[in-house]
Amino acid sequence: MPAVPAGEPGRNGDAPEAVRAKSIPEAAVARLAVYLRVLSGMSEQGATTVSSEELSQAAGVNSAKLRKDLSYLGSYGTRGVGYEVGVLVSQIERILGLTRQHKVAVVGIGNLGHALANYGGFPGRGFPVEALFDLDADLIGVPVGGLPVSHMDDIPRICAERGISIGVIATPPTAAQSVCDRLVAGGVQCILNFAPVVLQVPAHIEVRKVDLAVELQILSFHVARRADDAAGNQGNSGLPGAVVPAENGNGRRNGTGPDGGRGMVVRS
Amino acid sequence: MPAVPAGEPGRNGDAPEAVRAKSIPEAAVARLAVYLRVLSGMSEQGATTVSSEELSQAAGVNSAKLRKDLSYLGSYGTRGVGYEVGVLVSQIERILGLTRQHKVAVVGIGNLGHALANYGGFPGRGFPVEALFDLDADLIGVPVGGLPVSHMDDIPRICAERGISIGVIATPPTAAQSVCDRLVAGGVQCILNFAPVVLQVPAHIEVRKVDLAVELQILSFHVARRADDAAGNQGNSGLPGAVVPAENGNGRRNGTGPDGGRGMVVRS
DNA sequence: CGATGTGAACATTTTCACAGCA
DNA sequence: TGCTGTGAAAATGTTCACATCG
């Protein structure tokens, strides 16, 4: 995605496809991460091969979609048999760029930030937390999860020094944009934003947001809609029928989407 | 969405459009929640009207999309002028079902659950936390955020008694499915899942997931892709050019989508 | 005149359905 | 025979562009 100077993002008449090669769909990337987790679990349980049917069941998607997604990796399956778990894991890790580490900085050591910091290195390794920041004087210097908290003013310097590539914003909404700017100044390339604000960033910075309020409101919408359906409710709607994978609609895009609530979190 | 008994979700040749009326796109619903937050902020600052241009800027989408989204509410704008903030707020709240309260139960009072419980009522009111659950004997009975923690075995009974409609799962992944089943048994209609597992639920239950690992891995993918682009980097890519709203791709679907890593989360 | 509301063009994503290979 | 890989169709979602109306 060639960065667009300003104004409306990506506004070009026809765009002669520029340089972009094959490029794998955003939606597929998100699912690959899920497949990876499922595959890791299977691997730990000793499985060596899986069929698209099995894997798709476990991941909660249909098999056609799964195969299409995996096809973006290349052809690593064996017709009539299935896929080798180990191969799939490697290939997905390769595509997702998990073969190298991505240093993380957590800003805002409140409830959520604290939880994240205590994580002591994010999911499945590969995302070591290497810097913590806050404004609270009482927190500066205090080790959280083994790492001392630094002052937000030092974000640019410290991020640059330590080669942080991902910044996690877990501050109150009012501080978020300022923190974001400093992270960018520090050379951070991606931001995971838990604050309920729409961040303004240069085109080359990737932002993803997690917003509790938005999630709850979307659920609220569905509850409401269900109530409306109180009409032609033929067939089997509320009947405790078969149980199937959630298969909901979290295919979030990132950008401007849902933001929301207040901030907290974490768990493993 | 008529519930599909079992097997592959929604597998029907052509589906004669059944009963579904107009129905507003999932993607739009997520954005409406964002508009609502932005509008609330504007309202607090005394703004009484907004143009699609202003609002879209603040929300990080383009004006056409914003107008299309708002059109699902009905026609509440004034040509040549814009929209009345108050009207928009009311209409969005109506569509999102925010005119009534949705009682929330939080399961798993660890780092995340604790943070959520302390929230003392979720974002912008409308989502009061009315029950807390955990397995830890040391926690049972202890008030967290003013509410005593109950045992997970009592999930079905208590949820039913208190009329909980939304369950938040903040437990370790191993307990998630079991908790989910009990929430469903207790009559909960929607689930917000912070555990990195694909939940199996009856078709009439709405599930949304928040997965830190998946988010980080998606960001990792973009870092990696950026590295690859190290080729024909003409134009202005890394140049600190204009700053624009994030507008990323968090348009998550929910269902079977991205799940992910280990579990953590949240904010404010 | 200026901004909304929207049909139609376009783009992306999902699903189908089946050829092809182990 | 059975399952992968994929072209093509269908569905969804986004953007354009402009008629319309306050």
mmCIF file with all atom_site columns, N, CA and C in Angstrom, chain B residues 21 34 40 44 51 77 80 94 100 118 127-128 134 159 168 190 196 220 230-231 253 263:
data_model
loop_
_atom_site.group_PDB
_atom_site.id
_atom_site.type_symbol
_atom_site.label_atom_id
_atom_site.label_alt_id
_atom_site.label_comp_id
_atom_site.label_asym_id
_atom_site.label_entity_id
_atom_site.label_seq_id
_atom_site.pdbx_PDB_ins_code
_atom_site.Cartn_x
_atom_site.Cartn_y
_atom_site.Cartn_z
_atom_site.occupancy
_atom_site.B_iso_or_equiv
_atom_site.pdbx_formal_charge
_atom_site.auth_seq_id
_atom_site.auth_comp_id
_atom_site.auth_asym_id
_atom_site.auth_atom_id
_atom_site.pdbx_PDB_model_num
ATOM 1  N N  . ALA B 1 21  ? -35.824 -8.001  6.902  1.00 0.00 ? 21  ALA B N  1
ATOM 2  C CA . ALA B 1 21  ? -36.241 -6.729  6.340  1.00 0.00 ? 21  ALA B CA 1
ATOM 3  C C  . ALA B 1 21  ? -35.067 -6.027  5.676  1.00 0.00 ? 21  ALA B C  1
ATOM 4  N N  . VAL B 1 34  ? -18.721 4.002   16.717 1.00 0.00 ? 34  VAL B N  1
ATOM 5  C CA . VAL B 1 34  ? -17.639 4.997   16.737 1.00 0.00 ? 34  VAL B CA 1
ATOM 6  C C  . VAL B 1 34  ? -18.208 6.399   16.534 1.00 0.00 ? 34  VAL B C  1
ATOM 7  N N  . SER B 1 40  ? -20.867 12.167  20.791 1.00 0.00 ? 40  SER B N  1
ATOM 8  C CA . SER B 1 40  ? -21.031 12.481  22.209 1.00 0.00 ? 40  SER B CA 1
ATOM 9  C C  . SER B 1 40  ? -19.995 13.514  22.633 1.00 0.00 ? 40  SER B C  1
ATOM 10 N N  . GLU B 1 44  ? -20.729 17.309  23.965 1.00 0.00 ? 44  GLU B N  1
ATOM 11 C CA . GLU B 1 44  ? -20.231 17.845  25.230 1.00 0.00 ? 44  GLU B CA 1
ATOM 12 C C  . GLU B 1 44  ? -19.520 19.178  25.027 1.00 0.00 ? 44  GLU B C  1
ATOM 13 N N  . SER B 1 51  ? -21.418 18.423  9.761  1.00 0.00 ? 51  SER B N  1
ATOM 14 C CA . SER B 1 51  ? -21.570 18.028  8.364  1.00 0.00 ? 51  SER B CA 1
ATOM 15 C C  . SER B 1 51  ? -20.967 16.640  8.254  1.00 0.00 ? 51  SER B C  1
ATOM 16 N N  . GLY B 1 77  ? -30.663 14.155  8.112  1.00 0.00 ? 77  GLY B N  1
ATOM 17 C CA . GLY B 1 77  ? -29.819 15.309  7.809  1.00 0.00 ? 77  GLY B CA 1
ATOM 18 C C  . GLY B 1 77  ? -30.608 16.387  7.109  1.00 0.00 ? 77  GLY B C  1
ATOM 19 N N  . GLY B 1 80  ? -27.643 20.840  2.522  1.00 0.00 ? 80  GLY B N  1
ATOM 20 C CA . GLY B 1 80  ? -27.079 22.173  2.536  1.00 0.00 ? 80  GLY B CA 1
ATOM 21 C C  . GLY B 1 80  ? -26.604 22.596  3.912  1.00 0.00 ? 80  GLY B C  1
ATOM 22 N N  . ARG B 1 94  ? -30.795 4.410   19.359 1.00 0.00 ? 94  ARG B N  1
ATOM 23 C CA . ARG B 1 94  ? -31.990 3.605   19.109 1.00 0.00 ? 94  ARG B CA 1
ATOM 24 C C  . ARG B 1 94  ? -31.618 2.349   18.318 1.00 0.00 ? 94  ARG B C  1
ATOM 25 N N  . ARG B 1 100 ? -32.097 0.599   26.196 1.00 0.00 ? 100 ARG B N  1
ATOM 26 C CA . ARG B 1 100 ? -32.380 -0.206  27.375 1.00 0.00 ? 100 ARG B CA 1
ATOM 27 C C  . ARG B 1 100 ? -31.048 -0.698  27.931 1.00 0.00 ? 100 ARG B C  1
ATOM 28 N N  . ASN B 1 118 ? -13.863 -3.497  38.099 1.00 0.00 ? 118 ASN B N  1
ATOM 29 C CA . ASN B 1 118 ? -13.657 -2.199  38.719 1.00 0.00 ? 118 ASN B CA 1
ATOM 30 C C  . ASN B 1 118 ? -14.226 -1.072  37.888 1.00 0.00 ? 118 ASN B C  1
ATOM 31 N N  . PHE B 1 127 ? -24.471 -0.594  30.471 1.00 0.00 ? 127 PHE B N  1
ATOM 32 C CA . PHE B 1 127 ? -23.936 -1.953  30.585 1.00 0.00 ? 127 PHE B CA 1
ATOM 33 C C  . PHE B 1 127 ? -23.475 -2.230  32.018 1.00 0.00 ? 127 PHE B C  1
ATOM 34 N N  . PRO B 1 128 ? -24.395 -2.197  32.961 1.00 0.00 ? 128 PRO B N  1
ATOM 35 C CA . PRO B 1 128 ? -24.016 -2.420  34.353 1.00 0.00 ? 128 PRO B CA 1
ATOM 36 C C  . PRO B 1 128 ? -23.528 -3.851  34.606 1.00 0.00 ? 128 PRO B C  1
ATOM 37 N N  . ASP B 1 134 ? -15.730 -16.582 39.538 1.00 0.00 ? 134 ASP B N  1
ATOM 38 C CA . ASP B 1 134 ? -14.370 -17.109 39.470 1.00 0.00 ? 134 ASP B CA 1
ATOM 39 C C  . ASP B 1 134 ? -14.375 -18.493 40.112 1.00 0.00 ? 134 ASP B C  1
ATOM 40 N N  . CYS B 1 159 ? -27.160 -15.997 36.667 1.00 0.00 ? 159 CYS B N  1
ATOM 41 C CA . CYS B 1 159 ? -27.415 -15.239 35.434 1.00 0.00 ? 159 CYS B CA 1
ATOM 42 C C  . CYS B 1 159 ? -28.909 -15.195 35.144 1.00 0.00 ? 159 CYS B C  1
ATOM 43 N N  . VAL B 1 168 ? -19.103 -11.791 29.803 1.00 0.00 ? 168 VAL B N  1
ATOM 44 C CA . VAL B 1 168 ? -17.742 -11.479 29.373 1.00 0.00 ? 168 VAL B CA 1
ATOM 45 C C  . VAL B 1 168 ? -16.821 -12.557 29.916 1.00 0.00 ? 168 VAL B C  1
ATOM 46 N N  . CYS B 1 190 ? -25.518 -12.888 24.556 1.00 0.00 ? 190 CYS B N  1
ATOM 47 C CA . CYS B 1 190 ? -24.314 -12.481 23.850 1.00 0.00 ? 190 CYS B CA 1
ATOM 48 C C  . CYS B 1 190 ? -23.085 -12.704 24.708 1.00 0.00 ? 190 CYS B C  1
ATOM 49 N N  . PRO B 1 196 ? -8.403  -16.912 24.207 1.00 0.00 ? 196 PRO B N  1
ATOM 50 C CA . PRO B 1 196 ? -7.975  -17.311 22.866 1.00 0.00 ? 196 PRO B CA 1
ATOM 51 C C  . PRO B 1 196 ? -8.441  -18.705 22.475 1.00 0.00 ? 196 PRO B C  1
ATOM 52 N N  . SER B 1 220 ? 2.391   -7.665  13.104 1.00 0.00 ? 220 SER B N  1
ATOM 53 C CA . SER B 1 220 ? 3.656   -8.277  12.699 1.00 0.00 ? 220 SER B CA 1
ATOM 54 C C  . SER B 1 220 ? 3.678   -8.496  11.197 1.00 0.00 ? 220 SER B C  1
ATOM 55 N N  . ALA B 1 230 ? 10.762  -3.121  0.526  1.00 0.00 ? 230 ALA B N  1
ATOM 56 C CA . ALA B 1 230 ? 12.050  -2.440  0.425  1.00 0.00 ? 230 ALA B CA 1
ATOM 57 C C  . ALA B 1 230 ? 12.538  -2.269  -1.016 1.00 0.00 ? 230 ALA B C  1
ATOM 58 N N  . ALA B 1 231 ? 11.701  -2.621  -1.953 1.00 0.00 ? 231 ALA B N  1
ATOM 59 C CA . ALA B 1 231 ? 12.092  -2.534  -3.362 1.00 0.00 ? 231 ALA B CA 1
ATOM 60 C C  . ALA B 1 231 ? 11.706  -1.190  -3.981 1.00 0.00 ? 231 ALA B C  1
ATOM 61 N N  . ARG B 1 253 ? -15.633 -9.210  11.903 1.00 0.00 ? 253 ARG B N  1
ATOM 62 C CA . ARG B 1 253 ? -16.915 -9.819  11.760 1.00 0.00 ? 253 ARG B CA 1
ATOM 63 C C  . ARG B 1 253 ? -17.376 -10.428 13.053 1.00 0.00 ? 253 ARG B C  1
ATOM 64 N N  . GLY B 1 263 ? -4.464  -14.444 25.682 1.00 0.00 ? 263 GLY B N  1
ATOM 65 C CA . GLY B 1 263 ? -5.543  -13.735 26.159 1.00 0.00 ? 263 GLY B CA 1
ATOM 66 C C  . GLY B 1 263 ? -5.137  -12.617 26.959 1.00 0.00 ? 263 GLY B C  1
#
